[in-house]
Amino acid sequence: MLDEIKGRAQKTAKKRMIGWAIAIVVLMLAPLFAPVRFLIGGTDLTGKKNIDYSKYEGKYVQLDVKYAIDYYMEEYTVNKNTGRRTGTNAYGYIVYNLEDNSAIGVWLPSKKDAAMQSRVRAFVNWYNNGTESNVFVRTEGTLKKLSGSSLTNFKKSLDLLEDDGLSGINDIAEFYYIDYSSVNRIPTVVVYIIYIVCIVGIFMILMSVFQLATKKSERELKKFLNTNPGVTEAQIDSDMRSAVRIGKSNPIFAGPRFTVWQVNTAIKIMENSKLVWAYYYRVTGRNSVSQTRIYNIDKKMIAINASEDASNKLLNAYLESQPHMVIGYKPEIEKQFRKDFQGFLNLSYNNRQDAGSMQDAFSGNDGFTTQFREDATSTSSEDTPSRYND
C-alpha cells in the first residue's frame, strides 16, 4: 500500500510535467504561431523589390527604415477633467522603401520618435542632395491594411506632400502599415503574457524532473522515519493495509497507527497517537475551503483538503479507532483548547482507558459539529461525527 502511494506521487509529478509540456506547445503555436514568430523575428522586407504587400497582410514582418517622409497620425491621451492633452503614445509615419520604390505606413511607440525624426532628415537630405544613409530604424510588427480614419489621414498626408512639391508620392503609395503592437494580429502584450506562463511551465517541468530524479515526494516520509526511529516502512505499509481507505483517485488512509495521504507530489504521514482533536471546516464563497482540521499534542494544526463526505468518513474512522481524540467542533471546545489545554486533554487524551465508557456521555450533542468562518455563507451539518463533553 505504501508503494502504491509512492507510485501515485511519482505519477503526479509525471502528469504535471506532461501537462505543462503540452500547455507550452499549445501556447507557443495555437495563437497564430505569434510567440514563435516573435522569437525568430518577422519576415524581412528590407532590400526586396516589387513587393506585393497583400501577400504579407496579417503576417509579422520586419523593415529597416532608412527614410521617413512625414507623420500621418498620432495617438495621444487627454485629461478627462481638464480636456488637456497629457502625452503621446504612438505615431504613424509615412516611410519610403528605396529598394522597392514604395511608401507605406509604420505605427511606432512615441519613444522611437527621436530616431524616426532623424530618418525624416535623412530623407530630406537624400531627396535634395542624393546622399544615401546607412543608418536605419528597425521596425517589426503585423502588416495591416489601412482603413477608417487611419486610411483617411494617410491619404490626406500624401496629398499635402504632393502639394508641397513631393510629386509622384501618391503613385508609389501602398495602403498598408506595420503595427508594432501586434504579432500576427495577436497583441504583443498577450505574447509577453504567454512567455511568462511558459517560463513558469518550464520551471514546473524542471521541478518535476528534479522530484522524479531525487524522489523528493518521499522526503516527508523519510523525515518522519528519521524523527521516529522505532517506525519502519514495513510497519506503515502494514498499517495502511488495515486502514480505512477514503477516496479513490487521491485516497486518505486512516489506519490504527498512522494517517497517510498525498498532497500534490508529497507523501504526508501523521502518528495517530499524537493527535488530540479533529473536525470538519468549511468556508463557502469566492475563496471556498473544505478540509479536515487536525491538531496534535503540540497544538499544531494539520489541514487535509477533503470534501465534506470524505472528511466525515475520516472523522468516523477516528471516532472508531482513536478514543483519545476529541472529534467535532463547538466554540466552547475551541475556547478550552486555546485557554486551558490541560483541561482539554482531560476530555479524552488523558483518559484513554475510560474513553469507551465515556462515549455515551459524549454523544449527546446538538449536532453543531462543523466549524464555519463567521463571514461564510453556510449551514452546519448534523451528519458530522462528534465526540466531546457537553
Short mmCIF file of N, CA and C in Angstrom, two decimals, residues 154-306:
data_model
loop_
_atom_site.label_atom_id
_atom_site.label_comp_id
_atom_site.label_asym_id
_atom_site.label_seq_id
_atom_site.Cartn_x
_atom_site.Cartn_y
_atom_site.Cartn_z
N PHE A 154 -3.89 59.04 -43.84
CA PHE A 154 -2.76 58.67 -44.69
C PHE A 154 -2.88 59.35 -46.06
N LYS A 155 -4.09 59.28 -46.63
CA LYS A 155 -4.32 59.89 -47.95
C LYS A 155 -4.19 61.41 -47.89
N LYS A 156 -4.70 62.02 -46.83
CA LYS A 156 -4.59 63.47 -46.68
C LYS A 156 -3.13 63.91 -46.61
N SER A 157 -2.35 63.13 -45.87
CA SER A 157 -0.92 63.46 -45.74
C SER A 157 -0.21 63.34 -47.08
N LEU A 158 -0.59 62.32 -47.85
CA LEU A 158 0.00 62.17 -49.19
C LEU A 158 -0.33 63.36 -50.08
N ASP A 159 -1.59 63.80 -50.02
CA ASP A 159 -1.99 64.96 -50.84
C ASP A 159 -1.23 66.22 -50.44
N LEU A 160 -1.04 66.40 -49.12
CA LEU A 160 -0.30 67.58 -48.65
C LEU A 160 1.15 67.52 -49.13
N LEU A 161 1.73 66.31 -49.13
CA LEU A 161 3.10 66.16 -49.61
C LEU A 161 3.20 66.47 -51.10
N GLU A 162 2.20 66.04 -51.85
CA GLU A 162 2.15 66.36 -53.28
C GLU A 162 2.08 67.88 -53.47
N ASP A 163 1.23 68.54 -52.68
CA ASP A 163 1.08 69.99 -52.78
C ASP A 163 2.37 70.71 -52.42
N ASP A 164 3.15 70.09 -51.52
CA ASP A 164 4.40 70.71 -51.10
C ASP A 164 5.55 70.44 -52.07
N GLY A 165 5.27 69.72 -53.14
CA GLY A 165 6.31 69.52 -54.16
C GLY A 165 6.86 68.13 -54.26
N LEU A 166 6.38 67.20 -53.41
CA LEU A 166 6.87 65.82 -53.50
C LEU A 166 6.01 65.07 -54.53
N SER A 167 6.25 65.37 -55.76
CA SER A 167 5.42 64.83 -56.84
C SER A 167 5.60 63.32 -56.99
N GLY A 168 4.51 62.65 -57.30
CA GLY A 168 4.55 61.21 -57.54
C GLY A 168 4.40 60.36 -56.30
N ILE A 169 4.27 60.99 -55.12
CA ILE A 169 4.18 60.21 -53.87
C ILE A 169 2.92 59.35 -53.85
N ASN A 170 1.83 59.90 -54.41
CA ASN A 170 0.59 59.12 -54.45
C ASN A 170 0.71 57.89 -55.33
N ASP A 171 1.56 58.00 -56.38
CA ASP A 171 1.69 56.89 -57.33
C ASP A 171 2.42 55.69 -56.73
N ILE A 172 3.32 55.95 -55.77
CA ILE A 172 4.10 54.84 -55.19
C ILE A 172 3.55 54.38 -53.84
N ALA A 173 2.49 55.03 -53.37
CA ALA A 173 1.95 54.70 -52.04
C ALA A 173 1.25 53.35 -52.03
N GLU A 174 1.49 52.57 -50.99
CA GLU A 174 0.79 51.30 -50.74
C GLU A 174 0.02 51.49 -49.43
N PHE A 175 -1.26 51.14 -49.46
CA PHE A 175 -2.10 51.45 -48.30
C PHE A 175 -2.05 50.34 -47.24
N TYR A 176 -0.82 50.14 -46.76
CA TYR A 176 -0.56 49.17 -45.69
C TYR A 176 0.30 49.85 -44.64
N TYR A 177 0.28 49.29 -43.45
CA TYR A 177 1.17 49.81 -42.40
C TYR A 177 1.63 48.68 -41.50
N ILE A 178 2.77 48.88 -40.88
CA ILE A 178 3.34 47.90 -39.95
C ILE A 178 2.96 48.33 -38.53
N ASP A 179 2.23 47.47 -37.84
CA ASP A 179 1.73 47.77 -36.49
C ASP A 179 2.62 47.08 -35.46
N TYR A 180 3.38 47.89 -34.73
CA TYR A 180 4.32 47.34 -33.73
C TYR A 180 3.62 46.62 -32.59
N SER A 181 2.35 46.94 -32.35
CA SER A 181 1.67 46.46 -31.14
C SER A 181 1.05 45.07 -31.28
N SER A 182 1.33 44.39 -32.40
CA SER A 182 0.78 43.04 -32.55
C SER A 182 1.74 42.15 -33.32
N VAL A 183 1.59 40.84 -33.09
CA VAL A 183 2.39 39.84 -33.79
C VAL A 183 1.42 38.87 -34.45
N ASN A 184 1.42 38.83 -35.76
CA ASN A 184 0.42 38.00 -36.48
C ASN A 184 -0.99 38.30 -35.98
N ARG A 185 -1.26 39.55 -35.75
CA ARG A 185 -2.55 40.07 -35.27
C ARG A 185 -2.82 39.79 -33.79
N ILE A 186 -1.93 39.10 -33.10
CA ILE A 186 -2.06 38.87 -31.66
C ILE A 186 -1.38 40.03 -30.94
N PRO A 187 -2.08 40.70 -30.01
CA PRO A 187 -1.44 41.82 -29.28
C PRO A 187 -0.13 41.41 -28.64
N THR A 188 0.86 42.27 -28.76
CA THR A 188 2.18 41.96 -28.21
C THR A 188 2.13 41.69 -26.72
N VAL A 189 1.27 42.40 -25.99
CA VAL A 189 1.17 42.19 -24.55
C VAL A 189 0.70 40.76 -24.25
N VAL A 190 -0.17 40.21 -25.10
CA VAL A 190 -0.61 38.82 -24.93
C VAL A 190 0.56 37.86 -25.13
N VAL A 191 1.40 38.18 -26.11
CA VAL A 191 2.58 37.34 -26.37
C VAL A 191 3.51 37.34 -25.15
N TYR A 192 3.69 38.50 -24.54
CA TYR A 192 4.54 38.57 -23.35
C TYR A 192 3.94 37.76 -22.20
N ILE A 193 2.62 37.81 -22.06
CA ILE A 193 1.95 37.02 -21.02
C ILE A 193 2.17 35.53 -21.27
N ILE A 194 2.08 35.13 -22.54
CA ILE A 194 2.32 33.73 -22.90
C ILE A 194 3.74 33.33 -22.52
N TYR A 195 4.70 34.21 -22.78
CA TYR A 195 6.09 33.91 -22.41
C TYR A 195 6.24 33.70 -20.91
N ILE A 196 5.56 34.55 -20.14
CA ILE A 196 5.64 34.42 -18.67
C ILE A 196 5.07 33.08 -18.23
N VAL A 197 3.91 32.72 -18.80
CA VAL A 197 3.29 31.43 -18.46
C VAL A 197 4.22 30.28 -18.85
N CYS A 198 4.84 30.39 -20.02
CA CYS A 198 5.74 29.33 -20.48
C CYS A 198 6.97 29.21 -19.59
N ILE A 199 7.48 30.34 -19.12
CA ILE A 199 8.62 30.31 -18.20
C ILE A 199 8.24 29.60 -16.91
N VAL A 200 7.04 29.92 -16.41
CA VAL A 200 6.54 29.22 -15.21
C VAL A 200 6.43 27.73 -15.50
N GLY A 201 5.90 27.40 -16.70
CA GLY A 201 5.75 26.00 -17.09
C GLY A 201 7.08 25.27 -17.16
N ILE A 202 8.09 25.92 -17.73
CA ILE A 202 9.43 25.31 -17.80
C ILE A 202 9.98 25.08 -16.40
N PHE A 203 9.76 26.05 -15.51
CA PHE A 203 10.20 25.89 -14.13
C PHE A 203 9.51 24.69 -13.48
N MET A 204 8.19 24.56 -13.72
CA MET A 204 7.45 23.44 -13.13
C MET A 204 7.93 22.10 -13.70
N ILE A 205 8.26 22.08 -14.99
CA ILE A 205 8.78 20.85 -15.60
C ILE A 205 10.12 20.48 -14.97
N LEU A 206 11.00 21.47 -14.85
CA LEU A 206 12.31 21.20 -14.24
C LEU A 206 12.16 20.73 -12.79
N MET A 207 11.22 21.35 -12.08
CA MET A 207 10.98 20.94 -10.70
C MET A 207 10.47 19.50 -10.64
N SER A 208 9.59 19.14 -11.59
CA SER A 208 9.07 17.77 -11.63
C SER A 208 10.17 16.77 -11.97
N VAL A 209 11.05 17.15 -12.90
CA VAL A 209 12.18 16.29 -13.24
C VAL A 209 13.07 16.08 -12.02
N PHE A 210 13.31 17.16 -11.30
CA PHE A 210 14.11 17.08 -10.08
C PHE A 210 13.44 16.18 -9.04
N GLN A 211 12.13 16.31 -8.90
CA GLN A 211 11.40 15.48 -7.95
C GLN A 211 11.48 14.00 -8.33
N LEU A 212 11.37 13.73 -9.62
CA LEU A 212 11.46 12.34 -10.06
C LEU A 212 12.86 11.78 -9.85
N ALA A 213 13.88 12.60 -10.16
CA ALA A 213 15.26 12.12 -10.05
C ALA A 213 15.69 11.90 -8.61
N THR A 214 15.22 12.76 -7.72
CA THR A 214 15.65 12.69 -6.31
C THR A 214 14.62 12.04 -5.39
N LYS A 215 13.46 11.64 -5.98
CA LYS A 215 12.36 11.08 -5.19
C LYS A 215 11.97 12.02 -4.05
N LYS A 216 11.87 13.29 -4.42
CA LYS A 216 11.53 14.32 -3.43
C LYS A 216 10.17 14.06 -2.78
N SER A 217 9.31 13.34 -3.51
CA SER A 217 7.98 13.05 -2.97
C SER A 217 8.04 12.25 -1.67
N GLU A 218 9.16 11.55 -1.46
CA GLU A 218 9.31 10.73 -0.26
C GLU A 218 10.04 11.45 0.86
N ARG A 219 10.34 12.73 0.65
CA ARG A 219 11.12 13.47 1.64
C ARG A 219 10.43 13.52 3.00
N GLU A 220 9.10 13.82 2.98
CA GLU A 220 8.36 13.92 4.24
C GLU A 220 8.30 12.57 4.93
N LEU A 221 8.16 11.51 4.13
CA LEU A 221 8.14 10.15 4.70
C LEU A 221 9.47 9.84 5.37
N LYS A 222 10.57 10.16 4.69
CA LYS A 222 11.88 9.90 5.26
C LYS A 222 12.12 10.75 6.51
N LYS A 223 11.64 11.99 6.45
CA LYS A 223 11.77 12.87 7.62
C LYS A 223 11.01 12.29 8.81
N PHE A 224 9.82 11.73 8.52
CA PHE A 224 9.01 11.12 9.59
C PHE A 224 9.74 9.91 10.17
N LEU A 225 10.34 9.09 9.31
CA LEU A 225 11.06 7.90 9.79
C LEU A 225 12.29 8.30 10.61
N ASN A 226 12.96 9.38 10.20
CA ASN A 226 14.14 9.83 10.94
C ASN A 226 13.79 10.35 12.33
N THR A 227 12.64 11.02 12.44
CA THR A 227 12.23 11.55 13.75
C THR A 227 11.50 10.50 14.59
N ASN A 228 11.19 9.37 13.98
CA ASN A 228 10.56 8.27 14.71
C ASN A 228 11.34 6.99 14.43
N PRO A 229 12.51 6.85 15.04
CA PRO A 229 13.42 5.74 14.72
C PRO A 229 12.83 4.36 14.95
N GLY A 230 11.80 4.25 15.77
CA GLY A 230 11.19 2.94 16.03
C GLY A 230 10.20 2.52 14.96
N VAL A 231 9.93 3.41 14.00
CA VAL A 231 8.94 3.13 12.97
C VAL A 231 9.65 2.76 11.67
N THR A 232 9.15 1.74 10.99
CA THR A 232 9.72 1.31 9.70
C THR A 232 8.67 1.45 8.60
N GLU A 233 9.14 1.44 7.37
CA GLU A 233 8.21 1.49 6.24
C GLU A 233 7.30 0.27 6.23
N ALA A 234 7.85 -0.87 6.64
CA ALA A 234 7.04 -2.10 6.68
C ALA A 234 5.87 -1.95 7.65
N GLN A 235 6.11 -1.29 8.78
CA GLN A 235 5.04 -1.07 9.76
C GLN A 235 3.97 -0.13 9.19
N ILE A 236 4.42 0.91 8.51
CA ILE A 236 3.47 1.85 7.90
C ILE A 236 2.64 1.14 6.84
N ASP A 237 3.32 0.33 6.00
CA ASP A 237 2.62 -0.40 4.95
C ASP A 237 1.59 -1.35 5.55
N SER A 238 1.97 -2.05 6.60
CA SER A 238 1.04 -2.98 7.26
C SER A 238 -0.16 -2.24 7.85
N ASP A 239 0.10 -1.07 8.42
CA ASP A 239 -0.99 -0.27 9.00
C ASP A 239 -1.93 0.23 7.90
N MET A 240 -1.37 0.60 6.76
CA MET A 240 -2.19 1.08 5.66
C MET A 240 -3.09 -0.02 5.10
N ARG A 241 -2.63 -1.27 5.16
CA ARG A 241 -3.43 -2.38 4.66
C ARG A 241 -4.67 -2.63 5.51
N SER A 242 -4.59 -2.24 6.77
CA SER A 242 -5.76 -2.41 7.65
C SER A 242 -6.50 -1.09 7.87
N ALA A 243 -6.08 -0.08 7.12
CA ALA A 243 -6.65 1.26 7.30
C ALA A 243 -7.98 1.40 6.57
N VAL A 244 -8.74 2.43 6.98
CA VAL A 244 -9.93 2.83 6.24
C VAL A 244 -9.44 3.68 5.07
N ARG A 245 -9.77 3.23 3.86
CA ARG A 245 -9.34 3.96 2.66
C ARG A 245 -10.46 4.91 2.24
N ILE A 246 -10.15 6.21 2.22
CA ILE A 246 -11.15 7.23 1.93
C ILE A 246 -10.80 7.88 0.61
N GLY A 247 -11.68 7.71 -0.38
CA GLY A 247 -11.44 8.26 -1.70
C GLY A 247 -10.74 7.26 -2.60
N LYS A 248 -10.79 7.53 -3.92
CA LYS A 248 -10.18 6.62 -4.88
C LYS A 248 -8.98 7.23 -5.60
N SER A 249 -9.19 8.37 -6.24
CA SER A 249 -8.12 8.96 -7.03
C SER A 249 -6.98 9.50 -6.18
N ASN A 250 -7.30 10.05 -5.04
CA ASN A 250 -6.28 10.59 -4.13
C ASN A 250 -6.67 10.23 -2.70
N PRO A 251 -6.54 8.96 -2.34
CA PRO A 251 -7.10 8.47 -1.08
C PRO A 251 -6.37 8.94 0.17
N ILE A 252 -7.12 8.92 1.26
CA ILE A 252 -6.56 9.14 2.59
C ILE A 252 -6.64 7.79 3.31
N PHE A 253 -5.55 7.37 3.91
CA PHE A 253 -5.52 6.10 4.63
C PHE A 253 -5.54 6.40 6.13
N ALA A 254 -6.64 6.07 6.79
CA ALA A 254 -6.77 6.28 8.23
C ALA A 254 -6.60 4.94 8.92
N GLY A 255 -5.38 4.64 9.33
CA GLY A 255 -5.09 3.36 9.96
C GLY A 255 -5.14 3.43 11.47
N PRO A 256 -4.96 2.29 12.13
CA PRO A 256 -4.93 2.27 13.59
C PRO A 256 -3.81 3.13 14.17
N ARG A 257 -2.63 3.14 13.47
CA ARG A 257 -1.47 3.87 14.00
C ARG A 257 -1.16 5.15 13.24
N PHE A 258 -1.43 5.14 11.95
CA PHE A 258 -0.99 6.27 11.13
C PHE A 258 -2.11 6.77 10.22
N THR A 259 -2.01 8.04 9.86
CA THR A 259 -2.83 8.63 8.80
C THR A 259 -1.88 9.03 7.67
N VAL A 260 -2.14 8.50 6.48
CA VAL A 260 -1.26 8.73 5.34
C VAL A 260 -2.09 9.30 4.19
N TRP A 261 -1.58 10.35 3.55
CA TRP A 261 -2.26 10.94 2.39
C TRP A 261 -1.23 11.63 1.50
N GLN A 262 -1.68 12.13 0.39
CA GLN A 262 -0.80 12.75 -0.58
C GLN A 262 -1.25 14.17 -0.88
N VAL A 263 -0.30 15.11 -0.90
CA VAL A 263 -0.56 16.49 -1.29
C VAL A 263 0.33 16.82 -2.47
N ASN A 264 -0.28 16.99 -3.65
CA ASN A 264 0.47 17.16 -4.89
C ASN A 264 1.40 15.97 -5.08
N THR A 265 2.71 16.18 -4.98
CA THR A 265 3.62 15.05 -5.14
C THR A 265 4.22 14.58 -3.81
N ALA A 266 3.82 15.18 -2.72
CA ALA A 266 4.41 14.86 -1.42
C ALA A 266 3.56 13.85 -0.66
N ILE A 267 4.22 12.90 -0.01
CA ILE A 267 3.55 11.92 0.84
C ILE A 267 3.54 12.46 2.27
N LYS A 268 2.36 12.58 2.86
CA LYS A 268 2.22 13.09 4.21
C LYS A 268 1.84 11.95 5.16
N ILE A 269 2.34 12.03 6.38
CA ILE A 269 2.03 10.99 7.37
C ILE A 269 1.97 11.58 8.77
N MET A 270 1.01 11.10 9.56
CA MET A 270 0.89 11.51 10.96
C MET A 270 0.76 10.26 11.83
N GLU A 271 1.30 10.34 13.03
CA GLU A 271 1.13 9.27 14.02
C GLU A 271 -0.13 9.58 14.83
N ASN A 272 -1.11 8.71 14.74
CA ASN A 272 -2.42 8.99 15.33
C ASN A 272 -2.38 9.14 16.85
N SER A 273 -1.44 8.48 17.51
CA SER A 273 -1.38 8.56 18.97
C SER A 273 -1.05 9.97 19.46
N LYS A 274 -0.54 10.82 18.54
CA LYS A 274 -0.17 12.18 18.92
C LYS A 274 -1.24 13.20 18.53
N LEU A 275 -2.38 12.72 18.02
CA LEU A 275 -3.45 13.61 17.61
C LEU A 275 -4.44 13.79 18.75
N VAL A 276 -4.96 15.00 18.91
CA VAL A 276 -5.85 15.27 20.04
C VAL A 276 -7.24 15.75 19.62
N TRP A 277 -7.36 16.34 18.41
CA TRP A 277 -8.64 16.95 18.05
C TRP A 277 -8.78 16.97 16.54
N ALA A 278 -9.99 16.73 16.05
CA ALA A 278 -10.25 16.79 14.61
C ALA A 278 -11.69 17.21 14.36
N TYR A 279 -11.89 18.03 13.34
CA TYR A 279 -13.25 18.43 12.96
C TYR A 279 -13.25 18.88 11.50
N TYR A 280 -14.43 19.02 10.93
CA TYR A 280 -14.58 19.47 9.55
C TYR A 280 -14.73 20.98 9.53
N TYR A 281 -14.03 21.61 8.59
CA TYR A 281 -14.04 23.07 8.47
C TYR A 281 -14.38 23.45 7.04
N ARG A 282 -15.27 24.40 6.89
CA ARG A 282 -15.68 24.81 5.55
C ARG A 282 -15.91 26.31 5.48
N VAL A 283 -15.49 26.88 4.35
CA VAL A 283 -15.78 28.26 4.01
C VAL A 283 -16.36 28.26 2.61
N THR A 284 -17.48 28.91 2.42
CA THR A 284 -18.07 28.98 1.09
C THR A 284 -17.89 30.39 0.52
N GLY A 285 -18.13 30.52 -0.77
CA GLY A 285 -17.96 31.82 -1.40
C GLY A 285 -16.79 31.83 -2.34
N ARG A 286 -16.21 33.01 -2.56
CA ARG A 286 -15.15 33.17 -3.55
C ARG A 286 -13.93 32.33 -3.20
N ASN A 287 -13.47 32.39 -1.96
CA ASN A 287 -12.31 31.62 -1.52
C ASN A 287 -12.79 30.44 -0.68
N SER A 288 -13.45 29.49 -1.33
CA SER A 288 -14.04 28.37 -0.61
C SER A 288 -12.97 27.43 -0.07
N VAL A 289 -13.27 26.83 1.07
CA VAL A 289 -12.38 25.89 1.74
C VAL A 289 -13.20 24.72 2.23
N SER A 290 -12.68 23.52 2.04
CA SER A 290 -13.31 22.31 2.58
C SER A 290 -12.18 21.41 3.05
N GLN A 291 -12.07 21.22 4.36
CA GLN A 291 -10.94 20.45 4.88
C GLN A 291 -11.23 19.86 6.25
N THR A 292 -10.46 18.84 6.56
CA THR A 292 -10.46 18.29 7.91
C THR A 292 -9.30 18.94 8.66
N ARG A 293 -9.62 19.56 9.77
CA ARG A 293 -8.56 20.18 10.58
C ARG A 293 -8.24 19.27 11.75
N ILE A 294 -6.95 18.98 11.87
CA ILE A 294 -6.49 18.03 12.89
C ILE A 294 -5.39 18.70 13.72
N TYR A 295 -5.49 18.57 15.04
CA TYR A 295 -4.48 19.15 15.94
C TYR A 295 -3.74 18.04 16.67
N ASN A 296 -2.42 18.25 16.83
CA ASN A 296 -1.65 17.24 17.56
C ASN A 296 -1.33 17.72 18.98
N ILE A 297 -0.58 16.93 19.69
CA ILE A 297 -0.29 17.20 21.09
C ILE A 297 0.53 18.49 21.27
N ASP A 298 1.18 18.91 20.20
CA ASP A 298 1.96 20.16 20.24
C ASP A 298 1.12 21.36 19.84
N LYS A 299 -0.21 21.15 19.71
CA LYS A 299 -1.18 22.19 19.35
C LYS A 299 -0.99 22.69 17.91
N LYS A 300 -0.29 21.91 17.10
CA LYS A 300 -0.09 22.25 15.71
C LYS A 300 -1.28 21.77 14.88
N MET A 301 -1.76 22.62 13.99
CA MET A 301 -2.90 22.25 13.15
C MET A 301 -2.41 21.70 11.81
N ILE A 302 -2.95 20.55 11.42
CA ILE A 302 -2.68 19.94 10.12
C ILE A 302 -3.99 19.93 9.36
N ALA A 303 -4.02 20.51 8.19
CA ALA A 303 -5.24 20.57 7.38
C ALA A 303 -5.14 19.60 6.22
N ILE A 304 -6.16 18.76 6.08
CA ILE A 304 -6.25 17.85 4.94
C ILE A 304 -7.40 18.31 4.08
N ASN A 305 -7.11 18.77 2.89
CA ASN A 305 -8.17 19.21 1.99
C ASN A 305 -9.00 18.01 1.54
N ALA A 306 -10.28 18.07 1.84
CA ALA A 306 -11.17 16.95 1.52
C ALA A 306 -12.60 17.45 1.47
#
